[in-house]
PDB file of C-alpha atoms in Angstrom:
ATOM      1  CA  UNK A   1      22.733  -2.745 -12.263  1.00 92.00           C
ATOM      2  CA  UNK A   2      20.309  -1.375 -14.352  1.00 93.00           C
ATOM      3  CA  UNK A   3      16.525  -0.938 -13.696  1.00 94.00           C
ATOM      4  CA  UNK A   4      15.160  -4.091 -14.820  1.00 95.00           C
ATOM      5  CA  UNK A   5      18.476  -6.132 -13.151  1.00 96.00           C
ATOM      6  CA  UNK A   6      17.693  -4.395  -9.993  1.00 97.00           C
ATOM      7  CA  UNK A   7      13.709  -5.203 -10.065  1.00 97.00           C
ATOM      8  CA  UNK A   8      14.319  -9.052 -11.367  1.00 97.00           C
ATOM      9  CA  UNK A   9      16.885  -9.258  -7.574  1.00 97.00           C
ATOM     10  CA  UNK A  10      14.430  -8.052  -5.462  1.00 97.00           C
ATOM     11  CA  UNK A  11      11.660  -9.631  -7.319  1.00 97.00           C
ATOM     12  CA  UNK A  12       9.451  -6.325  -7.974  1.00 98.00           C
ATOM     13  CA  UNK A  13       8.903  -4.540 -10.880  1.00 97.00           C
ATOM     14  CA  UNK A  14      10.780  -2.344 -12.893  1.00 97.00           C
ATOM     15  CA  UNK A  15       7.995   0.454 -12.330  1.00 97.00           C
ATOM     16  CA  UNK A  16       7.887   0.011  -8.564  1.00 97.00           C
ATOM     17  CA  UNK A  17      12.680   0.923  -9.032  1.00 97.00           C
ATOM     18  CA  UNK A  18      11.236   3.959 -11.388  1.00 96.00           C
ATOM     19  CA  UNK A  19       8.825   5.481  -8.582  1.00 97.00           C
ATOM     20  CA  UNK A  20      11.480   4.840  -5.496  1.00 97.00           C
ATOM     21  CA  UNK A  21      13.955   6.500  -7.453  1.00 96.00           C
ATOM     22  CA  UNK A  22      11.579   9.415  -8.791  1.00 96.00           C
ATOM     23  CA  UNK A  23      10.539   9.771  -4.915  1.00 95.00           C
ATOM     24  CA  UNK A  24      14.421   9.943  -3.738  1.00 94.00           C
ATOM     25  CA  UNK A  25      14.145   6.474  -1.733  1.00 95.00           C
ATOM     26  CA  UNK A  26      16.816   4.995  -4.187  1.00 96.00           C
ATOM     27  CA  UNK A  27      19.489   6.776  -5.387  1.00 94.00           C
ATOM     28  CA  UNK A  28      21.573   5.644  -8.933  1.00 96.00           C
ATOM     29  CA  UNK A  29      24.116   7.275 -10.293  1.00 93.00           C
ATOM     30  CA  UNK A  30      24.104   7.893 -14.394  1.00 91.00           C
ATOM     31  CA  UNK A  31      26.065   6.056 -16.630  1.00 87.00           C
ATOM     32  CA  UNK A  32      28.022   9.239 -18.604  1.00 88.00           C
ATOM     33  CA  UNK A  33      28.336   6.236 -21.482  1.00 89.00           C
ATOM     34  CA  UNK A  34      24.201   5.547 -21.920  1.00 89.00           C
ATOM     35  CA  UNK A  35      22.627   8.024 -19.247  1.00 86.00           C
ATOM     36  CA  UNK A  36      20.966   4.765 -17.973  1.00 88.00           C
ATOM     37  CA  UNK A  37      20.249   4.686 -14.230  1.00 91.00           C
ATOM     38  CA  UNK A  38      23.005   2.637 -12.494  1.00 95.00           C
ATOM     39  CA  UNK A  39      22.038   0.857  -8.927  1.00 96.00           C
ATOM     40  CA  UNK A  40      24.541  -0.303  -6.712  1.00 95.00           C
ATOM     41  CA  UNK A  41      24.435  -2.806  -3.751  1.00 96.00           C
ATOM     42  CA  UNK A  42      23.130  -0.435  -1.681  1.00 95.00           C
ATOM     43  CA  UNK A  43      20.387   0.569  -3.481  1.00 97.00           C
ATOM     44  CA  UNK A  44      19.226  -2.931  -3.646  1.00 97.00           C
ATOM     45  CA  UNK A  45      19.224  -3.439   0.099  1.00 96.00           C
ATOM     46  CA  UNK A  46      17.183  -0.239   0.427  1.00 96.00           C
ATOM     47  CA  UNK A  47      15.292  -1.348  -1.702  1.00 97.00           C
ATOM     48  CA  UNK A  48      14.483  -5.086  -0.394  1.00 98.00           C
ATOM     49  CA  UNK A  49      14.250  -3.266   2.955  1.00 97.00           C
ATOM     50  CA  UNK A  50      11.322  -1.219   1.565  1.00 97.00           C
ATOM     51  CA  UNK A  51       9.780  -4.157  -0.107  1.00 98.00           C
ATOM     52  CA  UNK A  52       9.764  -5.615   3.350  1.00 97.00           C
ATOM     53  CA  UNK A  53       8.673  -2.369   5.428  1.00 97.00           C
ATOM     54  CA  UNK A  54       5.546  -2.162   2.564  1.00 96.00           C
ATOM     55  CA  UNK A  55       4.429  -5.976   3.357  1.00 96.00           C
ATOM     56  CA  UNK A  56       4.279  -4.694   7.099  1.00 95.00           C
ATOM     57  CA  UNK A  57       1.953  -2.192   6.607  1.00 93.00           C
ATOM     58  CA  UNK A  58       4.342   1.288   6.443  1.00 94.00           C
ATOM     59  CA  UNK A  59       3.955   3.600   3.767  1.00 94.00           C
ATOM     60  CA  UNK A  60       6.682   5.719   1.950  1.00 95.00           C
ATOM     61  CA  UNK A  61       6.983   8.797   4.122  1.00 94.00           C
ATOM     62  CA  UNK A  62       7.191   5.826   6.860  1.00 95.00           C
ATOM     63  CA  UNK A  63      10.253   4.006   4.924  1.00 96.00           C
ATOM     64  CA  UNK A  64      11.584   7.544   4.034  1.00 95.00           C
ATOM     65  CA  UNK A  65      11.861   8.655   7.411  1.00 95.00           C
ATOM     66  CA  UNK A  66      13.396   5.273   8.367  1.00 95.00           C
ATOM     67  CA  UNK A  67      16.143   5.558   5.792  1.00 95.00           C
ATOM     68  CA  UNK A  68      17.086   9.069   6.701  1.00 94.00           C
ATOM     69  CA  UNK A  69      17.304   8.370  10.414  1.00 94.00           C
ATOM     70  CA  UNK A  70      19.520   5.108   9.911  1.00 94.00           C
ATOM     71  CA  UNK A  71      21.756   7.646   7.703  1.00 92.00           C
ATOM     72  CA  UNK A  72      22.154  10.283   9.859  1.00 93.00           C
ATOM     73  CA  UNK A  73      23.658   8.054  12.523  1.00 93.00           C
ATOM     74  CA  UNK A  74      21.127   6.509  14.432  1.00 94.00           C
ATOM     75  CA  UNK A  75      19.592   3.174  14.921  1.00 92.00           C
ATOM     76  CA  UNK A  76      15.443   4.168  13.618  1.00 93.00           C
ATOM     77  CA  UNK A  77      13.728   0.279  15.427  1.00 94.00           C
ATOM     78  CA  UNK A  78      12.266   2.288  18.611  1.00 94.00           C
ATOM     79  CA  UNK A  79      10.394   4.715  15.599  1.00 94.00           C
ATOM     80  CA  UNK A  80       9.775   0.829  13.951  1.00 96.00           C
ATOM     81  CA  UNK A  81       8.206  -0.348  16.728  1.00 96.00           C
ATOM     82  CA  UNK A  82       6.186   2.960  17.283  1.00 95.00           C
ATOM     83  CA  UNK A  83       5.284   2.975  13.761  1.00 94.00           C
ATOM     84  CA  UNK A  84       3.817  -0.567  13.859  1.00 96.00           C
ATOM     85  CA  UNK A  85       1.974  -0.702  16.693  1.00 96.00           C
ATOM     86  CA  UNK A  86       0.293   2.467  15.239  1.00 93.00           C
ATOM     87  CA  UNK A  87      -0.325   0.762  11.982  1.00 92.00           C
ATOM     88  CA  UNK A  88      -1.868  -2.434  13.728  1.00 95.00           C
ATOM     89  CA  UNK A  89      -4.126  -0.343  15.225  1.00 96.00           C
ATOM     90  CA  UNK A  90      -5.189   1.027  12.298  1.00 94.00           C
ATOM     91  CA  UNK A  91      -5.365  -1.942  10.457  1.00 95.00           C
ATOM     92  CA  UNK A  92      -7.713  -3.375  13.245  1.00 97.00           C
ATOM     93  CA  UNK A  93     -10.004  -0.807  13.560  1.00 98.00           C
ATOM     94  CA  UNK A  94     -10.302  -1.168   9.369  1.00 97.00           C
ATOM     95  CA  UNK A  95     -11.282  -4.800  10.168  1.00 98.00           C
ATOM     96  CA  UNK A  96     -13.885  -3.824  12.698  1.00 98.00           C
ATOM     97  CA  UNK A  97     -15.567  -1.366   9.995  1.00 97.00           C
ATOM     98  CA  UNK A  98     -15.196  -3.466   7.203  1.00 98.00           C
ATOM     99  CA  UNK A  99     -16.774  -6.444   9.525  1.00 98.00           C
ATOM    100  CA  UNK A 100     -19.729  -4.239   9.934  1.00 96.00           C
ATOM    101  CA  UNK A 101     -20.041  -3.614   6.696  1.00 96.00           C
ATOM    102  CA  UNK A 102     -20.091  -7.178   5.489  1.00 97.00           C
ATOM    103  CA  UNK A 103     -23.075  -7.656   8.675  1.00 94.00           C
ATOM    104  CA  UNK A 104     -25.160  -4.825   6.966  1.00 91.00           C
ATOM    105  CA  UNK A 105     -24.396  -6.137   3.009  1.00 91.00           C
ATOM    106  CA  UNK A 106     -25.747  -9.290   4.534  1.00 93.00           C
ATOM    107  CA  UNK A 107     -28.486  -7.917   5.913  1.00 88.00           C
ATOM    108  CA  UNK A 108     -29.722  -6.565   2.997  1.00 87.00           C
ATOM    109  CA  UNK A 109     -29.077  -9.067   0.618  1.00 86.00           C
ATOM    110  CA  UNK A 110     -31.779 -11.308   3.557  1.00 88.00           C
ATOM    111  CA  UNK A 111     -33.708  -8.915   3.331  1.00 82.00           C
ATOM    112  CA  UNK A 112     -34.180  -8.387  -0.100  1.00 81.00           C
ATOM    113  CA  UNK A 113     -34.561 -11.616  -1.263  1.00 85.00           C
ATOM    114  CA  UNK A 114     -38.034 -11.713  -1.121  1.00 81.00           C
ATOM    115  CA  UNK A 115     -38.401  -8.215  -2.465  1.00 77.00           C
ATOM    116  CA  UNK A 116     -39.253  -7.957  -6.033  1.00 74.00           C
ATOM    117  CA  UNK A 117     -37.539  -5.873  -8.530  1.00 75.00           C
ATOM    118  CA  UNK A 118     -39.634  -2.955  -9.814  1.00 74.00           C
ATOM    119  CA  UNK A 119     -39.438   0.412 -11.330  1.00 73.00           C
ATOM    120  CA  UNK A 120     -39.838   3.430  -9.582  1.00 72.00           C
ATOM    121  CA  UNK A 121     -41.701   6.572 -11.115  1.00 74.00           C
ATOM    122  CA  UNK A 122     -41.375   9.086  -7.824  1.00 79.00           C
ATOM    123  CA  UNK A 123     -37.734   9.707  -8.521  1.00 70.00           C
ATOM    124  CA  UNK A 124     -36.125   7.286  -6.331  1.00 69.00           C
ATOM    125  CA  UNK A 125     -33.817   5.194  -7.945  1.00 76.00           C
ATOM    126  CA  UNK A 126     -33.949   1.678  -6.300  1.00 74.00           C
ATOM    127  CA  UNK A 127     -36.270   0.668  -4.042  1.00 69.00           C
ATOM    128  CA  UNK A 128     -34.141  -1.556  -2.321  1.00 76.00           C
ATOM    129  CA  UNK A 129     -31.811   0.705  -1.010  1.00 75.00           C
ATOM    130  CA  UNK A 130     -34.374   3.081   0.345  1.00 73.00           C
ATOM    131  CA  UNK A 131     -36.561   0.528   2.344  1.00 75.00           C
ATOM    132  CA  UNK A 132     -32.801  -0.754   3.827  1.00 69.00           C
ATOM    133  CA  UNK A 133     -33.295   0.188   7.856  1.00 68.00           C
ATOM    134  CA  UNK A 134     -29.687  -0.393  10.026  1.00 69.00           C
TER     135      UNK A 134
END
């Protein structure tokens, strides 16, 4: 398969093949005919596998480290699970600052919508932002 074949079956894009394989996640061989890239069966379960390992939350050096550890022999799901529960945590403590962010945006926009816009001469540049208290 060639780039584009192997993006169209796993339903990502042909730039998304280019950076796996410029990383070293995929792994084609070169056509001696056309020197196009040539993916084989494997290469598109590594890739689907990926696809599915990025929708979780794991990153490349994540997937990476997966991959090599399945090759070398052993079974990587207790790293999975490690790796996950690591990530959720993350992921919820995001939430959590992003939540209080959204409380203090809302704050201000209450509180300044009685305010009236106006132009500052003392070198501040928006009133609005300075008289914001937390």
């Amino acid at each position: 398969m060639r780039v584009s074949d192997l993006a169209r079956k796993a339903d990502t894009t042909a730039e998304t093949v280019r950076h796996y394989t410029d990383i070293g996640l995929l792994t084609p061989t070169r056509n001696p005919e056309n020197g196009y890239r040539q993916y084989d069966h494997t290469n598109l379960q590594r890739l689907r596998f990926a696809l599915k390992a990025r929708s979780l939350g794991f990153t490349l050096t994540d997937i990476q480290a997966l991959v090599d550890e399945s090759e070398s022999g052993k079974t990587p799901c207790g790293d999975v699970r490690e790796l996950i529960e690591a990530r959720l945590q993350e992921v919820e403590a995001r939430i959590a600052e992003l939540q209080q962010l959204s409380d203090r945006m809302r704050q201000a926009m209450t509180d300044w919508q009685k305010s009236p816009d106006c132009r500052l001469d003392d070198g501040r540049v928006c009133g609005l932002i300075d008289s914001f208290v937390e």
